[in-house]
mmCIF file of C-alpha atoms in Angstrom:
data_model
loop_
_atom_site.group_PDB
_atom_site.id
_atom_site.type_symbol
_atom_site.label_atom_id
_atom_site.label_comp_id
_atom_site.label_asym_id
_atom_site.label_seq_id
_atom_site.Cartn_x
_atom_site.Cartn_y
_atom_site.Cartn_z
ATOM 1 C CA MET P 1 -31.674 -20.948 -15.486
ATOM 2 C CA ILE P 2 -30.793 -22.614 -12.253
ATOM 3 C CA TYR P 3 -28.128 -19.890 -11.081
ATOM 4 C CA ILE P 4 -30.383 -16.903 -11.871
ATOM 5 C CA GLU P 5 -33.372 -18.381 -9.793
ATOM 6 C CA ILE P 6 -30.652 -19.007 -6.625
ATOM 7 C CA LEU P 7 -29.475 -15.503 -7.238
ATOM 8 C CA ARG P 8 -33.232 -14.468 -7.168
ATOM 9 C CA ALA P 9 -33.846 -16.094 -3.964
ATOM 10 C CA VAL P 10 -30.536 -14.661 -2.001
ATOM 11 C CA LEU P 11 -31.226 -11.304 -3.344
ATOM 12 C CA LEU P 12 -34.929 -11.326 -2.082
ATOM 13 C CA ASP P 13 -33.880 -13.696 0.844
ATOM 14 C CA SER P 14 -36.646 -15.819 -0.084
ATOM 15 C CA LYS P 15 -37.313 -19.265 1.421
ATOM 16 C CA ILE P 16 -40.204 -19.900 -0.816
ATOM 17 C CA ILE P 17 -38.253 -19.361 -3.969
ATOM 18 C CA ALA P 18 -35.153 -21.352 -2.556
ATOM 19 C CA ASP P 19 -37.492 -24.345 -1.627
ATOM 20 C CA ASN P 20 -39.131 -24.244 -5.032
ATOM 21 C CA ILE P 21 -35.482 -24.551 -6.382
ATOM 22 C CA LYS P 22 -34.956 -27.402 -4.416
ATOM 23 C CA ASN P 23 -38.316 -29.177 -5.723
ATOM 24 C CA LEU P 24 -37.320 -28.465 -9.375
ATOM 25 C CA PHE P 25 -33.738 -29.613 -9.277
ATOM 26 C CA SER P 26 -31.883 -32.153 -7.491
ATOM 27 C CA LYS P 27 -29.761 -31.597 -4.624
ATOM 28 C CA PRO P 28 -26.671 -32.626 -6.063
ATOM 29 C CA ARG P 29 -27.075 -30.225 -8.987
ATOM 30 C CA ILE P 30 -27.624 -27.059 -6.935
ATOM 31 C CA LEU P 31 -24.645 -28.116 -4.744
ATOM 32 C CA LYS P 32 -22.427 -28.335 -7.736
ATOM 33 C CA VAL P 33 -23.929 -24.898 -9.144
ATOM 34 C CA ILE P 34 -23.049 -23.055 -5.888
ATOM 35 C CA LYS P 35 -19.990 -24.619 -4.517
ATOM 36 C CA LYS P 36 -17.546 -22.261 -5.545
ATOM 37 C CA SER P 37 -19.937 -19.224 -5.466
ATOM 38 C CA ARG P 38 -19.921 -16.444 -3.141
ATOM 39 C CA ILE P 39 -23.873 -16.636 -2.535
ATOM 40 C CA ARG P 40 -23.189 -20.298 -1.425
ATOM 41 C CA ASN P 41 -23.727 -19.857 2.506
ATOM 42 C CA HIS P 42 -26.523 -17.556 1.988
ATOM 43 C CA PHE P 43 -28.371 -20.036 -0.081
ATOM 44 C CA LEU P 44 -27.918 -22.962 2.063
ATOM 45 C CA ARG P 45 -29.385 -20.824 5.020
ATOM 46 C CA ILE P 46 -32.320 -20.085 3.119
ATOM 47 C CA VAL P 47 -33.180 -23.671 1.588
ATOM 48 C CA ASP P 48 -34.407 -26.402 3.497
ATOM 49 C CA PHE P 49 -32.382 -29.491 2.938
ATOM 50 C CA SER P 50 -32.917 -30.925 6.057
ATOM 51 C CA ASP P 51 -29.322 -32.069 6.171
ATOM 52 C CA THR P 52 -27.314 -32.166 9.225
ATOM 53 C CA LYS P 53 -24.204 -31.952 7.524
ATOM 54 C CA ILE P 54 -25.101 -28.738 5.931
ATOM 55 C CA LEU P 55 -26.513 -27.232 8.980
ATOM 56 C CA ASN P 56 -23.459 -27.943 10.799
ATOM 57 C CA TYR P 57 -21.223 -26.543 8.020
ATOM 58 C CA LEU P 58 -23.246 -23.313 8.242
ATOM 59 C CA GLU P 59 -22.780 -22.682 12.036
ATOM 60 C CA ASN P 60 -18.954 -23.555 11.824
ATOM 61 C CA MET P 61 -18.956 -20.837 8.985
ATOM 62 C CA ASN P 62 -21.030 -18.373 10.905
ATOM 63 C CA LYS P 63 -18.635 -18.949 13.802
ATOM 64 C CA GLU P 64 -15.467 -18.334 11.596
ATOM 65 C CA PHE P 65 -16.756 -15.126 10.042
ATOM 66 C CA LEU P 66 -18.183 -13.789 13.206
ATOM 67 C CA LEU P 67 -14.646 -14.296 14.738
ATOM 68 C CA LYS P 68 -13.060 -12.479 11.495
ATOM 69 C CA ASN P 69 -15.781 -9.654 12.014
ATOM 70 C CA LEU P 70 -14.833 -9.098 15.496
ATOM 71 C CA TYR P 71 -11.245 -9.197 14.744
ATOM 72 C CA VAL P 72 -11.330 -6.275 12.429
ATOM 73 C CA LYS P 73 -13.474 -4.537 14.345
ATOM 74 C CA ASN P 74 -10.981 -4.490 17.185
ATOM 75 C CA LEU P 75 -8.201 -3.737 14.958
ATOM 76 C CA SER P 76 -10.091 -0.722 13.607
ATOM 77 C CA LYS P 77 -10.819 0.546 17.001
ATOM 78 C CA GLU P 78 -7.108 0.049 17.693
ATOM 79 C CA LEU P 79 -6.236 2.092 14.783
ATOM 80 C CA PHE P 80 -8.269 4.776 15.839
ATOM 81 C CA SER P 81 -7.007 4.622 19.311
ATOM 82 C CA GLN P 82 -3.475 5.955 17.768
ATOM 83 C CA ASP P 83 -5.395 8.471 15.485
ATOM 84 C CA ILE P 84 -4.973 6.592 12.231
ATOM 85 C CA ASP P 85 -7.336 7.740 10.195
ATOM 86 C CA HIS P 86 -8.997 4.921 7.999
ATOM 87 C CA ILE P 87 -11.856 2.877 6.996
ATOM 88 C CA VAL P 88 -12.782 -0.908 6.669
ATOM 89 C CA PHE P 89 -14.402 -1.543 3.138
ATOM 90 C CA LYS P 90 -15.555 -4.542 0.899
ATOM 91 C CA GLY P 91 -16.472 -7.758 2.674
ATOM 92 C CA ALA P 92 -15.319 -7.119 6.255
ATOM 93 C CA TYR P 93 -17.245 -3.898 6.395
ATOM 94 C CA MET P 94 -20.444 -5.106 4.069
ATOM 95 C CA SER P 95 -20.710 -8.463 6.430
ATOM 96 C CA ASP P 96 -22.513 -6.409 9.119
ATOM 97 C CA TYR P 97 -25.444 -6.039 6.893
ATOM 98 C CA TYR P 98 -26.210 -9.493 6.334
ATOM 99 C CA GLN P 99 -28.294 -11.605 8.570
ATOM 100 C CA ASN P 100 -25.338 -13.958 9.244
ATOM 101 C CA TYR P 101 -21.795 -12.928 8.891
ATOM 102 C CA SER P 102 -21.025 -16.246 6.594
ATOM 103 C CA ASP P 103 -23.425 -14.866 4.298
ATOM 104 C CA ARG P 104 -20.838 -12.660 3.081
ATOM 105 C CA PRO P 105 -17.735 -14.416 3.216
ATOM 106 C CA PHE P 106 -14.581 -12.737 2.816
ATOM 107 C CA SER P 107 -10.775 -13.894 2.430
ATOM 108 C CA ASP P 108 -9.053 -10.805 3.740
ATOM 109 C CA ALA P 109 -9.835 -7.594 5.459
ATOM 110 C CA ASP P 110 -9.581 -4.409 3.135
ATOM 111 C CA ILE P 111 -8.496 -1.331 5.086
ATOM 112 C CA LEU P 112 -8.099 2.026 3.434
ATOM 113 C CA ILE P 113 -5.402 4.155 5.412
ATOM 114 C CA ASN P 114 -5.085 8.111 5.066
ATOM 115 C CA ILE P 115 -1.283 8.302 3.892
ATOM 116 C CA LYS P 116 -1.089 11.436 5.993
ATOM 117 C CA CYS P 117 -0.912 9.175 8.837
ATOM 118 C CA TYR P 118 1.636 6.811 7.623
ATOM 119 C CA LYS P 119 4.444 7.498 10.380
ATOM 120 C CA LYS P 120 1.682 6.406 12.906
ATOM 121 C CA PHE P 121 0.719 3.587 10.885
ATOM 122 C CA TYR P 122 4.068 2.282 10.590
ATOM 123 C CA SER P 123 4.534 2.673 14.499
ATOM 124 C CA PHE P 124 1.462 0.752 15.067
ATOM 125 C CA LEU P 125 2.769 -1.954 12.863
ATOM 126 C CA ASP P 126 6.163 -2.054 14.799
ATOM 127 C CA ASN P 127 4.565 -1.872 18.114
ATOM 128 C CA ASN P 128 2.393 -4.819 17.273
ATOM 129 C CA SER P 129 5.128 -6.761 15.944
ATOM 130 C CA TYR P 130 3.478 -6.855 12.357
ATOM 131 C CA PRO P 131 5.925 -7.605 9.617
ATOM 132 C CA HIS P 132 6.103 -5.162 6.764
ATOM 133 C CA ARG P 133 8.264 -4.038 4.105
ATOM 134 C CA PHE P 134 7.660 -0.245 4.557
ATOM 135 C CA ASN P 135 6.591 -0.046 0.900
ATOM 136 C CA TYR P 136 5.953 3.839 1.585
ATOM 137 C CA GLN P 137 9.184 4.480 0.432
ATOM 138 C CA PHE P 138 8.189 3.096 -3.064
ATOM 139 C CA LEU P 139 5.008 5.288 -3.567
ATOM 140 C CA ASP P 140 6.762 7.739 -5.573
ATOM 141 C CA ARG P 141 8.392 5.415 -7.905
ATOM 142 C CA ILE P 142 7.611 5.513 -11.413
ATOM 143 C CA GLY P 143 5.465 2.450 -12.203
ATOM 144 C CA TYR P 144 3.913 1.696 -8.693
ATOM 145 C CA ARG P 145 0.346 0.992 -9.555
ATOM 146 C CA ARG P 146 -0.764 -1.252 -6.581
ATOM 147 C CA THR P 147 -3.408 0.140 -4.006
ATOM 148 C CA ALA P 148 -1.995 -1.875 -1.494
ATOM 149 C CA ILE P 149 0.606 -0.174 0.726
ATOM 150 C CA GLU P 150 1.275 -3.242 3.204
ATOM 151 C CA VAL P 151 -0.085 -6.845 2.930
ATOM 152 C CA ILE P 152 -0.164 -8.693 6.207
ATOM 153 C CA ASN P 153 -0.519 -12.231 7.385
ATOM 154 C CA SER P 154 -2.049 -12.053 10.743
ATOM 155 C CA GLU P 155 -3.246 -14.974 13.213
ATOM 156 C CA ILE P 156 -6.971 -14.568 11.999
ATOM 157 C CA LEU P 157 -7.185 -13.675 8.304
ATOM 158 C CA PRO P 158 -4.634 -11.384 5.734
ATOM 159 C CA LEU P 159 -4.654 -8.086 6.187
ATOM 160 C CA ASP P 160 -4.731 -5.616 2.964
ATOM 161 C CA PHE P 161 -4.065 -2.122 4.007
ATOM 162 C CA HIS P 162 -4.543 0.230 0.986
ATOM 163 C CA PHE P 163 -3.527 3.877 0.558
ATOM 164 C CA LYS P 164 -5.825 4.505 -2.143
ATOM 165 C CA ILE P 165 -8.759 2.907 -4.250
ATOM 166 C CA ASP P 166 -8.039 3.859 -7.855
ATOM 167 C CA SER P 167 -5.059 1.852 -9.523
ATOM 168 C CA SER P 168 -3.947 4.629 -11.932
ATOM 169 C CA ILE P 169 -0.721 5.703 -11.721
ATOM 170 C CA PHE P 170 -1.430 9.228 -10.531
ATOM 171 C CA LYS P 171 -1.883 8.251 -6.838
ATOM 172 C CA LYS P 172 -2.649 11.706 -5.694
ATOM 173 C CA ARG P 173 -5.758 11.739 -8.376
ATOM 174 C CA CYS P 174 -7.732 8.771 -6.764
ATOM 175 C CA LYS P 175 -11.155 10.696 -6.286
ATOM 176 C CA PHE P 176 -12.643 7.750 -4.106
ATOM 177 C CA THR P 177 -9.760 8.446 -1.347
ATOM 178 C CA SER P 178 -9.793 12.116 -1.685
ATOM 179 C CA ASN P 179 -13.673 12.095 -0.993
ATOM 180 C CA ILE P 180 -13.426 10.002 1.722
ATOM 181 C CA PHE P 181 -10.739 11.723 3.584
ATOM 182 C CA SER P 182 -11.752 15.234 2.290
ATOM 183 C CA LYS P 183 -12.818 16.490 5.852
ATOM 184 C CA GLU P 184 -10.065 16.839 8.227
ATOM 185 C CA THR P 185 -10.955 15.357 11.711
ATOM 186 C CA ASN P 186 -8.865 15.739 15.264
ATOM 187 C CA ASN P 187 -8.706 12.922 17.827
ATOM 188 C CA ILE P 188 -10.900 10.570 15.243
ATOM 189 C CA LYS P 189 -12.730 7.836 16.713
ATOM 190 C CA GLN P 190 -14.520 6.579 13.532
ATOM 191 C CA ARG P 191 -15.044 7.901 10.267
ATOM 192 C CA ASN P 192 -18.506 7.472 8.811
ATOM 193 C CA VAL P 193 -18.528 7.356 4.954
ATOM 194 C CA ARG P 194 -21.931 7.683 2.985
ATOM 195 C CA PRO P 195 -23.300 3.966 2.308
ATOM 196 C CA GLU P 196 -23.391 4.669 -1.554
ATOM 197 C CA LEU P 197 -19.788 5.627 -1.470
ATOM 198 C CA MET P 198 -18.901 2.179 0.221
ATOM 199 C CA VAL P 199 -21.076 0.420 -2.156
ATOM 200 C CA ALA P 200 -19.315 2.269 -5.158
ATOM 201 C CA LEU P 201 -16.114 1.056 -3.640
ATOM 202 C CA ILE P 202 -17.099 -2.425 -3.933
ATOM 203 C CA LEU P 203 -18.208 -2.179 -7.386
ATOM 204 C CA TYR P 204 -14.969 -0.328 -8.559
ATOM 205 C CA HIS P 205 -12.428 -2.090 -6.343
#
């Protein structure tokens, strides 16, 4: 029951529901329930514990994820400046829709690269001293089921560069990816993807 109520408070962004939970359950129990939850920061923001330690934690978290968000946005701009067609999805994309960036924490940045741009993509990695394994050479290998083409540890957060969304063995049949990159664009500066498709990516991937 407690987790359902916490989830309801977060979904409705309701301080009233959050404070009702605080009055019904002990603080240690609430903190234990949300300790490893992705909605922890969001709930802590809307509930009034009047706890300086928690407030300092939230301030630090928001600074951390603001930095991560800005880093990914700048990286995306750099990719577009090199005419590398791509989208940012999952956590790094969704964090823009929350009141605080830390409300939607993410451990890495997921970026879908248009595989047609692979030469420019690898040139970009080399020119910026990003270590990679040139996994493009393995994409036609039987049994290669990964969606990531390169996983790179940057100074801010890990970068997961994907070449498809679907993990099936037939890489050319990923309908998500073909839909996203179906419209050819020259000198691309951004790629706008329908919001419902972005939500579908989060649910599916």
